[in-house]
Amino acid sequence: MKRILKILKWTLVFILCLGVVLTAITYFYMRQEKFGALPEGKRLELVKNSPHYKGGKFRNLVEKPIISDGYSMWSEGWKTLFEEFPRREPVDVLPSVKTNLKTIPADSNVLVWFGHSSFFLQVDGVKILVDPVFSGNASPLPGSVKAYKGSDIYTADDMPEIDYMLLSHDHYDHLDYETVKALKSKVKYVVCGLGAGAHYERWGYRTQQIIEKDWYEKVEVKTGFTIFTESTHHDSGRGFKGAQSLWLSFYIQSPYMNIYYSGDGGYDSRFQSIAQKYPQIDWAVMECGQYNKAWQSVHELPEEVVQATVELKAKNMLPVHHSKFTLGQHPWDEPLIKITSLSQSKPYRLATPMIGEKVLLDNTTQIFKQWWNNVK
């Protein structure tokens, strides 16, 4: 009996020591600069003054559980990490086009998509870079969520001087530490949600470069050119404490055309409200990928993307949030296959460019190939 108690005692001591060691490792690992920073001081006061910050965190307009009824966070996390799902990433190298962004004429209105939700936009001579991720990784753990072969052809060095970097939210697949650090000298201004400026400031950006906004605010770029910050239904966070910075969608109003970027977020009635506020949407760049019935509240299913685009009354729609990282359980090309099928006979035109392909925003007859066909 004494021997058994002794074994139990030392087993308990070992478990406690292991717990202390793991806690210490986690603590020091998460103090790395790449995890960003939480808002404090004047920035925190602005956060607390927001009508959308309640009970110590930002809230969606309509509160919903992140995980749908009948599912659990633990079981879905286990499935995503350890269960096998068919064709979650391509075997082949994805086809792409390497457009030289630095030589695009200033009078050209173009969009170049870099895979997932990263894209370059030039309208009326204004250069905008959205949610850039060029490190080849979408996780704080190196090599854990790697870019598909052929999807990571652009680097920060390929970017021209950027007038505005737009950040929809601070998750790792949208806010990339290595990319943002490398772009610091090229970016004039960053537009992000309240609280998110703390990340940029920790990473060396000047206070004057950072424009933090709440929902329903705007940034005057120049005469006739305005960037409006709108709501979405999502979340934020880069550590254990979430929802300390606000998630956004954007409406870009220029003298030539108007563009809406959905950011990440589940379907709700906001698209009807946005259409009422902005009745002329020429292009809608819509999240479409890394979805699952389990987290439908924060990521739209393809049929909901179609419904939202119709409600926006957008003339053209470009789906993003796919073809670079595996974050969901569906086949890597399912978002493209489904959105192409569901968009037939809809009142908008669907654009499905290859990574790096120049989208001519003024050209209503440009044809896009179904480039994912025959890619294994």
Short mmCIF file of N, CA, C and O in Angstrom, two decimals, residues 67-85 88 292-295 329:
data_model
loop_
_atom_site.label_atom_id
_atom_site.label_comp_id
_atom_site.label_asym_id
_atom_site.label_seq_id
_atom_site.Cartn_x
_atom_site.Cartn_y
_atom_site.Cartn_z
N ILE A 67 -20.69 28.33 -32.22
CA ILE A 67 -20.92 26.96 -32.66
C ILE A 67 -22.42 26.69 -32.70
O ILE A 67 -23.14 26.94 -31.72
N SER A 68 -22.91 26.17 -33.82
CA SER A 68 -24.34 25.92 -34.01
C SER A 68 -24.83 24.81 -33.08
O SER A 68 -24.05 23.98 -32.61
N ASP A 69 -26.13 24.81 -32.83
CA ASP A 69 -26.74 23.77 -32.01
C ASP A 69 -26.45 22.39 -32.61
O ASP A 69 -26.51 22.20 -33.83
N GLY A 70 -26.15 21.45 -31.74
CA GLY A 70 -25.86 20.10 -32.19
C GLY A 70 -24.39 19.83 -32.44
O GLY A 70 -24.00 18.70 -32.77
N TYR A 71 -23.55 20.87 -32.30
CA TYR A 71 -22.10 20.74 -32.49
C TYR A 71 -21.41 21.24 -31.22
O TYR A 71 -22.01 21.94 -30.41
N SER A 72 -20.13 20.92 -31.08
CA SER A 72 -19.35 21.44 -29.96
C SER A 72 -18.00 21.91 -30.47
O SER A 72 -17.49 21.41 -31.47
N MET A 73 -17.44 22.90 -29.77
CA MET A 73 -16.15 23.47 -30.15
C MET A 73 -15.06 22.39 -30.13
O MET A 73 -14.23 22.32 -31.03
N TRP A 74 -15.09 21.54 -29.10
CA TRP A 74 -14.04 20.53 -28.97
C TRP A 74 -14.11 19.49 -30.08
O TRP A 74 -13.09 19.12 -30.67
N SER A 75 -15.31 19.00 -30.37
CA SER A 75 -15.43 17.96 -31.39
C SER A 75 -15.08 18.50 -32.78
O SER A 75 -14.43 17.82 -33.57
N GLU A 76 -15.48 19.73 -33.06
CA GLU A 76 -15.17 20.31 -34.37
C GLU A 76 -13.68 20.60 -34.50
O GLU A 76 -13.09 20.42 -35.56
N GLY A 77 -13.07 21.07 -33.41
CA GLY A 77 -11.62 21.29 -33.44
C GLY A 77 -10.86 20.00 -33.65
O GLY A 77 -9.89 19.95 -34.42
N TRP A 78 -11.31 18.94 -32.99
CA TRP A 78 -10.66 17.64 -33.15
C TRP A 78 -10.79 17.14 -34.59
O TRP A 78 -9.83 16.65 -35.18
N LYS A 79 -11.98 17.28 -35.16
CA LYS A 79 -12.20 16.84 -36.54
C LYS A 79 -11.28 17.57 -37.50
O LYS A 79 -10.65 16.98 -38.37
N THR A 80 -11.22 18.90 -37.34
CA THR A 80 -10.42 19.71 -38.26
C THR A 80 -8.94 19.35 -38.17
O THR A 80 -8.24 19.29 -39.19
N LEU A 81 -8.46 19.09 -36.96
CA LEU A 81 -7.03 18.84 -36.78
C LEU A 81 -6.62 17.40 -37.07
O LEU A 81 -5.53 17.15 -37.61
N PHE A 82 -7.49 16.44 -36.73
CA PHE A 82 -7.04 15.06 -36.72
C PHE A 82 -7.81 14.11 -37.63
O PHE A 82 -7.31 13.03 -37.95
N GLU A 83 -9.02 14.47 -38.02
CA GLU A 83 -9.76 13.56 -38.89
C GLU A 83 -9.43 13.83 -40.36
O GLU A 83 -9.10 14.96 -40.74
N GLU A 84 -9.56 12.79 -41.16
CA GLU A 84 -9.27 12.90 -42.59
C GLU A 84 -10.53 13.30 -43.35
O GLU A 84 -11.57 12.66 -43.22
N PHE A 85 -10.43 14.36 -44.12
CA PHE A 85 -11.50 14.77 -45.02
C PHE A 85 -10.93 14.79 -46.43
O PHE A 85 -9.78 15.21 -46.63
N ARG A 88 -8.82 18.14 -48.92
CA ARG A 88 -8.82 19.41 -48.20
C ARG A 88 -7.78 20.39 -48.74
O ARG A 88 -7.89 21.60 -48.52
N ASN A 292 -18.49 25.87 -42.57
CA ASN A 292 -18.92 24.61 -42.00
C ASN A 292 -20.27 24.87 -41.33
O ASN A 292 -20.47 25.93 -40.75
N LYS A 293 -21.16 23.93 -41.39
CA LYS A 293 -22.45 24.08 -40.71
C LYS A 293 -22.26 24.38 -39.23
O LYS A 293 -23.05 25.08 -38.61
N ALA A 294 -21.16 23.83 -38.67
CA ALA A 294 -20.93 24.02 -37.23
C ALA A 294 -20.66 25.46 -36.87
O ALA A 294 -21.02 25.91 -35.78
N TRP A 295 -19.96 26.21 -37.75
CA TRP A 295 -19.68 27.62 -37.44
C TRP A 295 -20.30 28.55 -38.48
O TRP A 295 -19.76 29.56 -38.86
N GLN A 329 -13.31 22.04 -43.38
CA GLN A 329 -13.30 20.60 -43.62
C GLN A 329 -13.69 20.24 -45.05
O GLN A 329 -13.59 19.08 -45.45
#
